[in-house]
Tab-separated table of C-alpha atoms in Angstrom:
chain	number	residue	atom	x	y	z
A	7	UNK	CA	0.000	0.000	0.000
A	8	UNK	CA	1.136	3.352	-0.935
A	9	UNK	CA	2.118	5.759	1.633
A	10	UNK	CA	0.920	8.623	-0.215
A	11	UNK	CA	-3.036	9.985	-0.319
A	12	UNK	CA	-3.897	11.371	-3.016
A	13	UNK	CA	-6.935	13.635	-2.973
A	14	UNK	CA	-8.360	15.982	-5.191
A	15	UNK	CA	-11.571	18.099	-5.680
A	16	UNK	CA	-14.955	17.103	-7.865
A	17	UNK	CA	-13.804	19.420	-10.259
A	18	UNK	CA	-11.622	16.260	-12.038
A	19	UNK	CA	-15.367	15.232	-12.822
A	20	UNK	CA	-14.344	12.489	-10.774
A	21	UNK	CA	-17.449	12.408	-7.559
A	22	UNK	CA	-16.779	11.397	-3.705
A	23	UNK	CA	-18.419	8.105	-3.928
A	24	UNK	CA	-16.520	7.278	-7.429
A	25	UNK	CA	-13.252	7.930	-5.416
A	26	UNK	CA	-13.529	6.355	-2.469
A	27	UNK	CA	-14.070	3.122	-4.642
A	28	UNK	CA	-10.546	4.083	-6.431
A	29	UNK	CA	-8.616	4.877	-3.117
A	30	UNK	CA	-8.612	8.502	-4.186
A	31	UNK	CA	-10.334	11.170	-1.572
A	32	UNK	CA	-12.322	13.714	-3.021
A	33	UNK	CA	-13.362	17.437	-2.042
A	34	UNK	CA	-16.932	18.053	-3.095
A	35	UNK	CA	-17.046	21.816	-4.918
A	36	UNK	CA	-19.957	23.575	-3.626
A	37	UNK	CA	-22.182	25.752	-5.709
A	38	UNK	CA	-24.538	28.577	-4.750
A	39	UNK	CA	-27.828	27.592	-6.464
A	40	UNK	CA	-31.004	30.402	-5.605
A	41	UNK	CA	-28.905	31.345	-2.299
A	42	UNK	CA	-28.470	27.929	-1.393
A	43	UNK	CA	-24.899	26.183	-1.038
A	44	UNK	CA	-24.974	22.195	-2.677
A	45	UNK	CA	-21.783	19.891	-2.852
A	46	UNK	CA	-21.321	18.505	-6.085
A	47	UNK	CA	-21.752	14.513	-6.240
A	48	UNK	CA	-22.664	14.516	-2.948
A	49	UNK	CA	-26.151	16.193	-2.248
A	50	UNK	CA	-26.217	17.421	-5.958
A	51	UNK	CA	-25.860	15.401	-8.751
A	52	UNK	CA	-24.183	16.841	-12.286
A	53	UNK	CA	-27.357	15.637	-13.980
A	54	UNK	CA	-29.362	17.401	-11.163
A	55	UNK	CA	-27.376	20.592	-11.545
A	56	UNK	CA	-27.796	20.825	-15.547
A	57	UNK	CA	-31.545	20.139	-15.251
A	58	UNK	CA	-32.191	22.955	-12.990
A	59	UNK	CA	-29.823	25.390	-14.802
A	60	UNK	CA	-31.926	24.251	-17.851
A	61	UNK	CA	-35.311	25.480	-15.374
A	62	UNK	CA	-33.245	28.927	-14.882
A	63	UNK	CA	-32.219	28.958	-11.338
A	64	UNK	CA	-29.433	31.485	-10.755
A	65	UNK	CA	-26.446	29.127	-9.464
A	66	UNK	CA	-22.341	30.533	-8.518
A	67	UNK	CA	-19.415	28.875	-7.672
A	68	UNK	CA	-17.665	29.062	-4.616
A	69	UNK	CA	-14.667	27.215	-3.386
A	70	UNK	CA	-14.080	25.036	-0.043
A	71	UNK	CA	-14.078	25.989	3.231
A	72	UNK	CA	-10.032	26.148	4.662
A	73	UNK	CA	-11.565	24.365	7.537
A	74	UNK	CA	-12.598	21.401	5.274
A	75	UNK	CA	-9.638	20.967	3.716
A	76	UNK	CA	-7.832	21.093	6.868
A	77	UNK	CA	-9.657	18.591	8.323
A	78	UNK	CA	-9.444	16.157	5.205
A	79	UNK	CA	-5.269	16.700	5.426
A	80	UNK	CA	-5.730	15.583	9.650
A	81	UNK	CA	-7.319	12.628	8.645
A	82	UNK	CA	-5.975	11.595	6.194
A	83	UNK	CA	-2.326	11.932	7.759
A	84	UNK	CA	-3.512	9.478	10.239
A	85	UNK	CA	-3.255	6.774	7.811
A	86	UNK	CA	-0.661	7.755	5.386
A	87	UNK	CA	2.872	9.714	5.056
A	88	UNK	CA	2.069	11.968	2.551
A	89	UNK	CA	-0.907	13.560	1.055
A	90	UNK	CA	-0.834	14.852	-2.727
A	91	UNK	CA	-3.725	16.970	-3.256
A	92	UNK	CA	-4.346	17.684	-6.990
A	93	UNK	CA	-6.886	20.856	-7.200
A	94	UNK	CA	-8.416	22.448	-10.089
A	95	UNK	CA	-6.006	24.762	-11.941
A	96	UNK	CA	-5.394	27.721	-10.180
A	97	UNK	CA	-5.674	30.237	-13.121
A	98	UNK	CA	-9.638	28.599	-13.076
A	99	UNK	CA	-9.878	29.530	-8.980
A	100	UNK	CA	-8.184	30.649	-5.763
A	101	UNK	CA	-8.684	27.229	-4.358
A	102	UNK	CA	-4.872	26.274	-5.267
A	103	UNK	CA	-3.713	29.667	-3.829
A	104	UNK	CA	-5.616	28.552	-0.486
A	105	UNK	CA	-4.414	25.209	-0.201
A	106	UNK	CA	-0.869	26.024	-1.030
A	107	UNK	CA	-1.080	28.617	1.965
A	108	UNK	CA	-2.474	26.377	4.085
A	109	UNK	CA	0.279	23.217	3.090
A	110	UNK	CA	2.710	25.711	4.714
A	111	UNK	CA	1.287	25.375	7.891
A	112	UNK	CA	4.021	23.980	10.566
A	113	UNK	CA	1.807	20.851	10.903
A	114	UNK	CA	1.671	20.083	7.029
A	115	UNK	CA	5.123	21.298	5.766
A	116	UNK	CA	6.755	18.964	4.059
A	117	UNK	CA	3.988	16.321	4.287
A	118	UNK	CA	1.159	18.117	2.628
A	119	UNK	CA	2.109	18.940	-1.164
A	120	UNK	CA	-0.432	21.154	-3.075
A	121	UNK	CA	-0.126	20.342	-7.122
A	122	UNK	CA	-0.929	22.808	-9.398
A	123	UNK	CA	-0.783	21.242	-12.949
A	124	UNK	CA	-3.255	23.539	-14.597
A	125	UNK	CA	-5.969	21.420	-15.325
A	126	UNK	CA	-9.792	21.003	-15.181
A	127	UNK	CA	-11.997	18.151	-15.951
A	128	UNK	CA	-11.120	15.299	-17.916
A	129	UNK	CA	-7.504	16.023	-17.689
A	130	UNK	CA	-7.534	16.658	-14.311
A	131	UNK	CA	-8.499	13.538	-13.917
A	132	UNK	CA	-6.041	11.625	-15.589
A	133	UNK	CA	-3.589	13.409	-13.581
A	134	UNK	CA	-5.148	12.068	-10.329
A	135	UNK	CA	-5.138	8.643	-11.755
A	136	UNK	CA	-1.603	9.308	-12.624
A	137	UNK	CA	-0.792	10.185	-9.119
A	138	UNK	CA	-1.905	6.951	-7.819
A	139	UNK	CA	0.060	5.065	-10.378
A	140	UNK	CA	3.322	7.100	-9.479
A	141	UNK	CA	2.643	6.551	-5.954
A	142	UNK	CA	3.277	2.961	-6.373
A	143	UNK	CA	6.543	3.298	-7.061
A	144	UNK	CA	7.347	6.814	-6.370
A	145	UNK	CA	7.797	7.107	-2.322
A	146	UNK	CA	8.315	10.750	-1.802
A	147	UNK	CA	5.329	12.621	-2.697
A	148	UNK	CA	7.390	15.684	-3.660
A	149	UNK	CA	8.769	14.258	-6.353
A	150	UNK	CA	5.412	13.548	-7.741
A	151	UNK	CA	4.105	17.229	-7.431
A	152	UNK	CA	7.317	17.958	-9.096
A	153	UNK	CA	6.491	15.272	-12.114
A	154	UNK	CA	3.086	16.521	-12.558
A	155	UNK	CA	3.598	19.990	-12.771
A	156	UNK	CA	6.419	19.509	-15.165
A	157	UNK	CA	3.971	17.920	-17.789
A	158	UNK	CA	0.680	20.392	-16.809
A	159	UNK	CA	0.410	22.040	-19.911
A	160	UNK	CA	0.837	19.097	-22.129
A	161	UNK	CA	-3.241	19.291	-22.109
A	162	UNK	CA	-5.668	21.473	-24.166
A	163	UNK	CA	-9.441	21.771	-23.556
A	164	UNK	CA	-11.637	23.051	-26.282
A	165	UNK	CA	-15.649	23.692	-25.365
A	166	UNK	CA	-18.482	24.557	-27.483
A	167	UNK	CA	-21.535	26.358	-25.457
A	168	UNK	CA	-24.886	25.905	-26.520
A	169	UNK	CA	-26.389	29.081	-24.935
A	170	UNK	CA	-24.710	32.551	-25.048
A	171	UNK	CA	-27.320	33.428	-21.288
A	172	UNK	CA	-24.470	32.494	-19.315
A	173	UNK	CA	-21.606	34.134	-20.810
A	174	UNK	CA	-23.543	36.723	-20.890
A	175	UNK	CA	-24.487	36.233	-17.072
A	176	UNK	CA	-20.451	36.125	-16.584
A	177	UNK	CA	-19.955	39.680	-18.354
A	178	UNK	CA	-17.888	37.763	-21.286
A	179	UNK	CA	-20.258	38.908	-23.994
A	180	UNK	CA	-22.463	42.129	-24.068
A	181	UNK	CA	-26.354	41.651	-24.203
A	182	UNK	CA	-26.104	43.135	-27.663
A	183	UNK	CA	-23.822	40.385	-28.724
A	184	UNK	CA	-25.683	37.080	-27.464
A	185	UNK	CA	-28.928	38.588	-28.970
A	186	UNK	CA	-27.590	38.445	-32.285
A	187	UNK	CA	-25.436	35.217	-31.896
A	188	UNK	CA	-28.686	33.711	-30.849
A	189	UNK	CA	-30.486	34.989	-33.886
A	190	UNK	CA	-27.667	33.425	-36.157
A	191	UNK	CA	-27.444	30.309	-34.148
A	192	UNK	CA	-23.981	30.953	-33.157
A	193	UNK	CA	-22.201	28.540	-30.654
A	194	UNK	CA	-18.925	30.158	-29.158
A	195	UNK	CA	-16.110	27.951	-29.091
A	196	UNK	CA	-13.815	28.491	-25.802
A	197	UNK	CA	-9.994	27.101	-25.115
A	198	UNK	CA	-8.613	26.641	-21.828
A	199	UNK	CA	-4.354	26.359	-22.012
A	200	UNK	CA	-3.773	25.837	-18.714
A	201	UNK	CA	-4.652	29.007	-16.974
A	202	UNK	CA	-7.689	30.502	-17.943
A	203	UNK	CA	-10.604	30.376	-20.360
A	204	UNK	CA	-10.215	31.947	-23.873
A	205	UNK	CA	-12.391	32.647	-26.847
A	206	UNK	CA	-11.316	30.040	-29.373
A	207	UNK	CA	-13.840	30.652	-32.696
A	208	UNK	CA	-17.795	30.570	-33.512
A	209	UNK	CA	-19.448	28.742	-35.671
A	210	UNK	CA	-23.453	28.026	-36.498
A	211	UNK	CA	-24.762	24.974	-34.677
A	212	UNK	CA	-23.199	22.552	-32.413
A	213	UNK	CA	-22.240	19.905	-34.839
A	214	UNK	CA	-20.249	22.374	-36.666
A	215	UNK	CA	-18.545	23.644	-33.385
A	216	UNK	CA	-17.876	19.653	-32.536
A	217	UNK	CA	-15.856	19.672	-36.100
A	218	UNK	CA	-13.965	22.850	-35.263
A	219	UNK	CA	-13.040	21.436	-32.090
A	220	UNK	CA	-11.795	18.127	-33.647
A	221	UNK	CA	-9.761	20.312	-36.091
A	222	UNK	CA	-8.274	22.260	-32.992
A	223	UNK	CA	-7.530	19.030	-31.398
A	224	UNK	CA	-6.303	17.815	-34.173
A	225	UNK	CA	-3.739	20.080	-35.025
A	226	UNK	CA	-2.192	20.071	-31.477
A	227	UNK	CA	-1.788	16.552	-32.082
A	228	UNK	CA	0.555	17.042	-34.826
A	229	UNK	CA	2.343	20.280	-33.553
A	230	UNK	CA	2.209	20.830	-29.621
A	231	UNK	CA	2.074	17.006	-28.649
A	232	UNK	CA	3.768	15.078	-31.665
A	233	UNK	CA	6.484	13.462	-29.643
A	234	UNK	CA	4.142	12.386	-27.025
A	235	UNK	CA	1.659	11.258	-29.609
A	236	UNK	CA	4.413	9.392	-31.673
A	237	UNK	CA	5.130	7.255	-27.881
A	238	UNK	CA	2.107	6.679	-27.349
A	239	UNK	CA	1.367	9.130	-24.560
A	240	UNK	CA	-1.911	10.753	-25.156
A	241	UNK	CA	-5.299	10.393	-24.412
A	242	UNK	CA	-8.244	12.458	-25.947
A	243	UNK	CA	-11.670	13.615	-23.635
A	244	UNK	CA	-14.738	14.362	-23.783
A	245	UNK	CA	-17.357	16.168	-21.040
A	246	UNK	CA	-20.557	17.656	-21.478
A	247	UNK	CA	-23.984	19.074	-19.437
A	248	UNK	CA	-26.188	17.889	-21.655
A	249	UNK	CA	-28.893	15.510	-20.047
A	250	UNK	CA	-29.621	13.751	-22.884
A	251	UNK	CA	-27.689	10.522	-22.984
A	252	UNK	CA	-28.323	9.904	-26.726
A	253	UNK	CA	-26.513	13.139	-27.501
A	254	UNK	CA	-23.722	12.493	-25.438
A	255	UNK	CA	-23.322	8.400	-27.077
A	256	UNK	CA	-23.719	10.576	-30.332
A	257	UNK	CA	-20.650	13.188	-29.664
A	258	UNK	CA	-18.526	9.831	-28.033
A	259	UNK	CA	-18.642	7.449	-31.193
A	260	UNK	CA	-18.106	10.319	-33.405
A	261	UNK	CA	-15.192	11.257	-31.346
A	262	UNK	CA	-13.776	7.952	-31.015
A	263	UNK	CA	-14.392	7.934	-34.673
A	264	UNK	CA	-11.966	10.774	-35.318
A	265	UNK	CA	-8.901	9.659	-32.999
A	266	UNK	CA	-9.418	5.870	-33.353
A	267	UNK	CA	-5.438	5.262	-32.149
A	268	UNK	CA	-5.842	6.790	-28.769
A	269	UNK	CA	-8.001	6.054	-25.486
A	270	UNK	CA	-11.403	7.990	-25.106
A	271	UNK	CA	-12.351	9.133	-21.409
A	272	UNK	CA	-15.631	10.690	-20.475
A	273	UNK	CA	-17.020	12.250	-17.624
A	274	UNK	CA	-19.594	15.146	-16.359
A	275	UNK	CA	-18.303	19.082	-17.426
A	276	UNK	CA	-17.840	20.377	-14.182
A	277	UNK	CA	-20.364	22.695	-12.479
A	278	UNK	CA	-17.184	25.167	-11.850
A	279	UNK	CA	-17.409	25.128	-15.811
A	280	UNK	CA	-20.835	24.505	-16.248
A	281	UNK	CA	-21.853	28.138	-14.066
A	282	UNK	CA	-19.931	29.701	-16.991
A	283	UNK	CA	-21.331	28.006	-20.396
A	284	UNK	CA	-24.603	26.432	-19.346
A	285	UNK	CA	-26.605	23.412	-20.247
A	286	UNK	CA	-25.653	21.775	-23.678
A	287	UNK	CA	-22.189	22.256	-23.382
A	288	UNK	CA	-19.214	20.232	-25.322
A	289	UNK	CA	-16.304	20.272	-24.204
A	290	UNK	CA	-13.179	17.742	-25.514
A	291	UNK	CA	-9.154	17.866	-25.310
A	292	UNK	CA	-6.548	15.663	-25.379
A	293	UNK	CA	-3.488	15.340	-22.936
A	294	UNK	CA	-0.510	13.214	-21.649
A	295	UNK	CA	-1.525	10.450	-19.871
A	296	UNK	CA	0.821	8.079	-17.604
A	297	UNK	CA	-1.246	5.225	-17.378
């Protein structure tokens, strides 16, 4: 048995009950829905979020208490070493920031290490998986933290929104602006590189986002990530909000369809993410992948 936790946050798409079946503890993210604070995947489900977004409830993100964390590290230090805790990127959120302050604390120096490896999602994920892997064999858990932020930004995340009401909620677009894109059908395409979320391209309809996106993926492939792609390194990803599962099998097969040489993982989009782009979001990406 590995004397190294590893714990992350719900914002890997990965949900408490999910982990504690892996061996991997996980912070639930809370969200402010109508005034009234929820814990993803653990009173909330995703599916339960996106359905009342969908019914236009007014829903924020917050971040965990200190106090929570804290107490996670304390217990968790009763049974292991070490404790790796792999949070969502912290150009997304301040919850990195916080927990790197807090790892500093006399009582978690040097046992607590805080990775920041600048993901969200899907690729988040596989870093947490990675973790676990590494911890096998890997005995001093800042060495890890040191492996994992070395390879952060060998990721890219490209999402398609369905609805412009949210970024327009967020201040990203003017009112103007979504009523016209929502005249012309326009679906925004966004990019997150590792520290924040960018306008990527737009496009009319979803399925001709979903191509864009491929292309975008695509071409990383062959420039950014050839080497790793070339060893066999990579993984591609896909996470939505929609609630209908025959859309989601839909976008899957036609991804696996477009990068038949490399391993497909799916999972929820994030309700950090989903606050921002709303239901019937796409999102995909592809990353290096340990295991």
């Amino acid at each position: 048995m590995s004397k190294i936790a590893i714990m992350t946050d719900s914002n890997s798409g990965i949900m408490p009950a999910a982990g504690k079946e892996a061996g991997i503890h996980v912070i639930p993210m809370p969200i402010l829905i109508d005034e009234q604070t929820y814990y993803e995947g653990q009173d909330i489900t995703p599916e339960e979020f996106y359905e009342r977004l969908s019914q236009g409830v007014s829903a924020t993100t917050s971040q965990p208490s200190p106090g929570i964390i804290i107490e996670a590290w304390k217990t968790l230090l009763k049974s292991y070493n070490e404790v790796l805790y792999i949070p969502m990127s912290s150009g997304l959120s301040n919850t990195c920031q916080t927990a790197v302050m807090l790892s500093q604390e006399d009582e978690f120096a040097g046992k607590v290490h805080v990775v920041d490896n600048h993901r969200i999602s899907v690729p988040q994920a596989q870093s947490v998986y990675d973790a676990k892997v590494l911890a096998e064999t890997i005995e001093n858990g800042r060495e890890i933290k040191e492996i994992l932020e070395k390879e952060s930004l060998d990721a890219s995340i490209y999402i398609a929104v369905d609805t412009l009401e949210y970024l327009k909620k967020g201040g990203r677009i003017t009112p103007a602006a979504a009523a016209v894109g929502t005249v012309l059908n326009l679906k925004p395409v966004l990019t997150i590189q590792g520290d924040k979320l960018d306008a990527c391209t737009k496009t009319r309809g979803m399925k001709a986002a979903f191509k864009a996106m491929c292309k975008a993926v695509e071409k990383d492939i062959q420039t950014r990530f050839a080497d790793l792609h070339s060893q066999g390194l990579l993984k591609t990803g896909i996470a939505t909000t929609f609630t209908d599962p025959e859309k989601l099998s839909y976008f899957q097969e036609e991804m696996r369809n477009h990068f038949p040489d490399m391993e497909l993982l799916s999972a929820p989009l994030t309700m950090s993410i989903g606050c921002h782009t709303g239901p019937g979001a796409l999102g995909i990406g592809v990353f290096r992948a340990h295991v």
